[in-house]
XYZ file of N, CA, C and O in Angstrom:
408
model
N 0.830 -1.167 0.000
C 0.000 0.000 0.000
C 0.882 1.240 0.000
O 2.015 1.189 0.477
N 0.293 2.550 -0.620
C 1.368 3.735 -0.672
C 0.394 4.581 0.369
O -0.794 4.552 0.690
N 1.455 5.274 0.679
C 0.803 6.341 1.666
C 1.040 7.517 0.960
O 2.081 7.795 0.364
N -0.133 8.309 1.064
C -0.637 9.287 0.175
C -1.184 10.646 1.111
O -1.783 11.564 0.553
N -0.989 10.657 2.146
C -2.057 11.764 3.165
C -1.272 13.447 2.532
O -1.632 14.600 2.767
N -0.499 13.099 1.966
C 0.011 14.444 1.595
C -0.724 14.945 0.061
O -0.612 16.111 -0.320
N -1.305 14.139 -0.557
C -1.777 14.207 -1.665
C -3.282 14.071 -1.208
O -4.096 14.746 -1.839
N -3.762 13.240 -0.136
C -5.113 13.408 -0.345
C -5.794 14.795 0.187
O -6.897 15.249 -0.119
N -4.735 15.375 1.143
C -5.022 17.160 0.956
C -5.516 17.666 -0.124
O -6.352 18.562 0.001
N -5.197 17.304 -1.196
C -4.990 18.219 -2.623
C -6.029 17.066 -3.286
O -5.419 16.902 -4.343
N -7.089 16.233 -3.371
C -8.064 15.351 -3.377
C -7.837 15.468 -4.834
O -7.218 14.652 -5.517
N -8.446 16.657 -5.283
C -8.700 17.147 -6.818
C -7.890 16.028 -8.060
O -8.335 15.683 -9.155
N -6.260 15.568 -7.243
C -5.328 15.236 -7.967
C -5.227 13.821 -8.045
O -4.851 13.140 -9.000
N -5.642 13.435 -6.826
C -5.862 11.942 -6.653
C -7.008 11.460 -7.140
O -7.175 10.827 -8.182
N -7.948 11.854 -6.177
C -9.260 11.455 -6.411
C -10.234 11.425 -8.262
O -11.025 10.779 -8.950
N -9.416 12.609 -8.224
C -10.001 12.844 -9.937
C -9.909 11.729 -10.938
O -10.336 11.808 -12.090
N -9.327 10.696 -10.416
C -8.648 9.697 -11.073
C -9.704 8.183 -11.597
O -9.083 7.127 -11.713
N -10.910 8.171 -11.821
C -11.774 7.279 -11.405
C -12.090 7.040 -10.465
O -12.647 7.915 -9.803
N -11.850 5.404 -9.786
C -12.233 5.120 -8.559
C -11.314 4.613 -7.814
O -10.680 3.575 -7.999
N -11.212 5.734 -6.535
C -10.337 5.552 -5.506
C -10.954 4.981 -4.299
O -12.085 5.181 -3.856
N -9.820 4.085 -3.754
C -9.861 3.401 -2.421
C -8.861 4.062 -1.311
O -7.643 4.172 -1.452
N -9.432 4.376 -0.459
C -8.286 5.602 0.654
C -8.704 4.428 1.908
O -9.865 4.177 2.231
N -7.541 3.824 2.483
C -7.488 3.073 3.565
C -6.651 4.050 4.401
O -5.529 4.448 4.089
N -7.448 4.438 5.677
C -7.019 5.229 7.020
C -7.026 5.139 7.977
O -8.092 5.395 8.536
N -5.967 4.760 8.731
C -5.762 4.159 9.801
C -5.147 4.567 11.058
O -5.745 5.610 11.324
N -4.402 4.378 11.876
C -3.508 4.998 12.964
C -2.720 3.771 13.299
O -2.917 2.557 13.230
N -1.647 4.642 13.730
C -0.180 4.133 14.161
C -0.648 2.989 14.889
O -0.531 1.842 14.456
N -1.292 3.346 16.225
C -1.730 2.403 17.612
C -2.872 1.344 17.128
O -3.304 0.473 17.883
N -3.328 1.524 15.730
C -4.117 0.415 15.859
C -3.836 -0.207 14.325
O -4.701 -0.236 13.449
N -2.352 -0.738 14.155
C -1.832 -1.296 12.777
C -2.313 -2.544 12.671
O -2.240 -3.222 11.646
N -2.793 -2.871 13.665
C -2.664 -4.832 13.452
C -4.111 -4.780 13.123
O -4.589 -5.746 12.528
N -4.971 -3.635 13.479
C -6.544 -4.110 12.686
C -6.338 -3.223 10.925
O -7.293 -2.829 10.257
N -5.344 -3.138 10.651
C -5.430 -2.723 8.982
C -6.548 -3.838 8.526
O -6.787 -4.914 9.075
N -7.316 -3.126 7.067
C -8.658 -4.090 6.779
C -7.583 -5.206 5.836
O -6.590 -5.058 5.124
N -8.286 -6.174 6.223
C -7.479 -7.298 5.596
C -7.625 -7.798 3.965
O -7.023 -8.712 3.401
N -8.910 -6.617 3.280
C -8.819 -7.242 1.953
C -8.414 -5.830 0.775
O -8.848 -5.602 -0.354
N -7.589 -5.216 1.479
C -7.441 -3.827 0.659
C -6.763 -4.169 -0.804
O -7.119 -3.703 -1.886
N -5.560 -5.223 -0.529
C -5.120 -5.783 -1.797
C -5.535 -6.586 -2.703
O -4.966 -6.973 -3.723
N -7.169 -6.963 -2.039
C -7.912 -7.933 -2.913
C -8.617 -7.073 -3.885
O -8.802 -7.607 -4.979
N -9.189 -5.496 -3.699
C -10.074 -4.927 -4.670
C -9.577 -4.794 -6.070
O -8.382 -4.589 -6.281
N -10.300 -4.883 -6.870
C -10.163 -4.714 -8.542
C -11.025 -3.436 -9.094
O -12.195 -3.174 -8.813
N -10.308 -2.848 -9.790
C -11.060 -1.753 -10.547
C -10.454 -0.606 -9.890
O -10.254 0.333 -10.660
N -10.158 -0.447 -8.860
C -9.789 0.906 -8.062
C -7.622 1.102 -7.955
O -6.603 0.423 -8.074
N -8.065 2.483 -7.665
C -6.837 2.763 -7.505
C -6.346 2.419 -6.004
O -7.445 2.591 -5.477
N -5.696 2.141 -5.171
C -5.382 1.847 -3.584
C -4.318 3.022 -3.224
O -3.317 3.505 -3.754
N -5.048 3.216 -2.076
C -4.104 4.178 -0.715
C -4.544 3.989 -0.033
O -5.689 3.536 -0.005
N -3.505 4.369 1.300
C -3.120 4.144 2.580
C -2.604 5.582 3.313
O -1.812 6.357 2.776
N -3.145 5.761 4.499
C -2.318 6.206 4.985
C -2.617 6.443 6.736
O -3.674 6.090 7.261
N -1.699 6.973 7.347
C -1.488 7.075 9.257
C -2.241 8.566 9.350
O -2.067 9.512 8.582
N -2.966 8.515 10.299
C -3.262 10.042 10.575
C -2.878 10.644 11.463
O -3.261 11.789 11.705
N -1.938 9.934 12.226
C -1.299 10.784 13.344
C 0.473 11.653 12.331
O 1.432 12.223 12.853
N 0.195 11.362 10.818
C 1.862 11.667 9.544
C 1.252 12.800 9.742
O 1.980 13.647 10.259
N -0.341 13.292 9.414
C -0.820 14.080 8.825
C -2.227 14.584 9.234
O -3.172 14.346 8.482
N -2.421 15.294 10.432
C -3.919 15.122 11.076
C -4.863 16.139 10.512
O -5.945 16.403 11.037
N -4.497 16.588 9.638
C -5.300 17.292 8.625
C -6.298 16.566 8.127
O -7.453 16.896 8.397
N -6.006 15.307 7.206
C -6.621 14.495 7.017
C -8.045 14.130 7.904
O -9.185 14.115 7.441
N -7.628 13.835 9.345
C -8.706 13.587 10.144
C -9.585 14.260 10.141
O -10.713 13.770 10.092
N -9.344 15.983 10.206
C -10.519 16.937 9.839
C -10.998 16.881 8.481
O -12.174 17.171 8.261
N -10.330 16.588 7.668
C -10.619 17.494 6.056
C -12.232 16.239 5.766
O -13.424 16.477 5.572
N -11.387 14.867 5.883
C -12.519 13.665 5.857
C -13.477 13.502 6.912
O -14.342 12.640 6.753
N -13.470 14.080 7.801
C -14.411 13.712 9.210
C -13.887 12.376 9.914
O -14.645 11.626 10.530
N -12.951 12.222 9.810
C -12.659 10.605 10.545
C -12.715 10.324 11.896
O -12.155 10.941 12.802
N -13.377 9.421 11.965
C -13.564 9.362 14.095
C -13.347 8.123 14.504
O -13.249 7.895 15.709
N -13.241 7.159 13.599
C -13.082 5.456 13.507
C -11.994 5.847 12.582
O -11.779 6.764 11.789
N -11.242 4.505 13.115
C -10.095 3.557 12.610
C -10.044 1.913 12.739
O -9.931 1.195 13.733
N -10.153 1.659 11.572
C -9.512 1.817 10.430
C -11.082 2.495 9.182
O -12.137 2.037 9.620
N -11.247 3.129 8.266
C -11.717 3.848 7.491
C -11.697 3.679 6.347
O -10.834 4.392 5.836
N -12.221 3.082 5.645
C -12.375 3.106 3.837
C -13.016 3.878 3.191
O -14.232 3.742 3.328
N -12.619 4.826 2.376
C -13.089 6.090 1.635
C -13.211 5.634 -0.083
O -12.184 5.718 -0.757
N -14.165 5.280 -0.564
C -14.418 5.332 -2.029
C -14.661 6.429 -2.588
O -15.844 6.728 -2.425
N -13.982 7.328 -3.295
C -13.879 8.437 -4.181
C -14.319 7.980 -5.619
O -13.573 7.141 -6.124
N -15.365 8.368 -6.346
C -15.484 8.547 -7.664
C -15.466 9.464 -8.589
O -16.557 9.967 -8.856
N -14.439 9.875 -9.224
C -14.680 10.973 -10.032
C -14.199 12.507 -9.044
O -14.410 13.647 -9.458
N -13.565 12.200 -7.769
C -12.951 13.068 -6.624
C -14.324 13.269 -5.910
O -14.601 14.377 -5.450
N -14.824 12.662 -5.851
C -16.493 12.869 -5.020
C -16.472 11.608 -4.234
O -16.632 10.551 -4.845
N -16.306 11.600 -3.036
C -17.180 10.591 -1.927
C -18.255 9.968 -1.718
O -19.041 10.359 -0.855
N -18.519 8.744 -2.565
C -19.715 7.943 -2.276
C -19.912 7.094 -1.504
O -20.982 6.960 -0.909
N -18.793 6.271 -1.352
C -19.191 5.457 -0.234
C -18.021 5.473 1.478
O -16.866 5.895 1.532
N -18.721 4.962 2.475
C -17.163 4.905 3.389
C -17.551 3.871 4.318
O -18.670 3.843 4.832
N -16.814 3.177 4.502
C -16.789 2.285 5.674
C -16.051 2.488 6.768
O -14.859 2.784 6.687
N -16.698 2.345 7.929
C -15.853 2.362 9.089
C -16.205 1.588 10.608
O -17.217 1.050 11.056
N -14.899 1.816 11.114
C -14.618 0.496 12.342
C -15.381 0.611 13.358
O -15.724 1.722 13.762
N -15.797 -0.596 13.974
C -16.635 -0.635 14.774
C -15.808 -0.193 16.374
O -14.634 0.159 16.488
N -16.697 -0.325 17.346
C -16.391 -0.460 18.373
C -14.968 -0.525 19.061
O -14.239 0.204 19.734
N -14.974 -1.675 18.576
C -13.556 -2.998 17.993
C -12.667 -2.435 17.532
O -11.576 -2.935 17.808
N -12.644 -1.307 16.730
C -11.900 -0.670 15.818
C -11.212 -1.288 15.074
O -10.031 -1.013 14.864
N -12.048 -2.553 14.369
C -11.942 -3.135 13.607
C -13.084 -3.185 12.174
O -14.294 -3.412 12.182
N -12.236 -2.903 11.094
C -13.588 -2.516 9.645
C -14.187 -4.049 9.591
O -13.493 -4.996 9.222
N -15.601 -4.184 10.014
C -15.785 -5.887 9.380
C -16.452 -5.802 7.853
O -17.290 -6.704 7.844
N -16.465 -5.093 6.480
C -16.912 -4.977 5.649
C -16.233 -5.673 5.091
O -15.046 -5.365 4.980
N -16.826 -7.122 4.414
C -15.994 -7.983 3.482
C -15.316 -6.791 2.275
O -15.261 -5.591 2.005
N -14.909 -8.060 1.862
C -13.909 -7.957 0.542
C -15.447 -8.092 -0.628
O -15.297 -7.342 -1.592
N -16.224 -8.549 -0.651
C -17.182 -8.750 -1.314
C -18.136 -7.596 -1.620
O -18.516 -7.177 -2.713
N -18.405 -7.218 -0.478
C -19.233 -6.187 -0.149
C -18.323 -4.743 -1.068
O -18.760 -4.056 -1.991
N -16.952 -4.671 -0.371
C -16.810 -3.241 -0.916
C -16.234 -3.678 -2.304
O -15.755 -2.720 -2.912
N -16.160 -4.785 -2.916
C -15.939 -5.108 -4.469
C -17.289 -4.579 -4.781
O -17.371 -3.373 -5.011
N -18.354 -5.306 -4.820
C -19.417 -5.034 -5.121
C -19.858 -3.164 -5.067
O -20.251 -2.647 -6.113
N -19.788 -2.663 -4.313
C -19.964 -1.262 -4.133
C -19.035 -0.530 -5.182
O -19.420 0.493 -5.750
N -18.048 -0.980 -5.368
C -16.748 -0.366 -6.205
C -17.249 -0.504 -7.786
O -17.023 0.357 -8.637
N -18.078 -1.929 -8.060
C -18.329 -1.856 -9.217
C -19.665 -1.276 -9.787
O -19.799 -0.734 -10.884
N -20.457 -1.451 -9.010
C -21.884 -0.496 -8.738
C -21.695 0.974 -9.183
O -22.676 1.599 -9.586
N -20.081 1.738 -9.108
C -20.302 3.269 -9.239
C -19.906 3.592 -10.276
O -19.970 4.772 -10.620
């Protein structure tokens, strides 16, 4: 995964790109990273820590970790995020399916 929080400031450049996958997470909770980020097809993939860059946390609204942000077209349609647990339980199925839906 690349880490990108310096670019997803500037959204316009990334996001503009079709369909983006933004995986967001924190330092203290690495071991719940979502486990099927390298399985999606069709999308572009990023990653990144929000304690590199806490801009991020405001710019997206983030309050859960770990966080999946689907960008289409630099527009936000879909997002998943961690439970309780602070763990994402949204299959690999589910956000394939959503990814190809847009």
């Amino acid at each position: 995964m690349r880490n990108i929080l310096l670019a997803l400031l500037f959204c316009g450049s990334v996001c503009a790109q079709d369909k983006v996958i933004v995986h967001i997470n924190a330092e203290f909770n690495g071991s719940n990273d979502w486990y099927g980020i390298e399985s999606l097809a069709g999308v572009k993939l990023y990653s990144g820590i929000i304690e590199k860059n806490p801009a991020i946390k405001e710019k997206y609204n983030i309050t859960k970790v770990p966080t999946l942000l689907l960008f289409v077209d630099g527009k936000e349609l879909s997002r998943w995020e961690a439970g309780l647990d602070m763990k994402l339980s949204a299959t690999v199925r589910e956000v394939q399916q959503t990814i190809d839906s847009k």
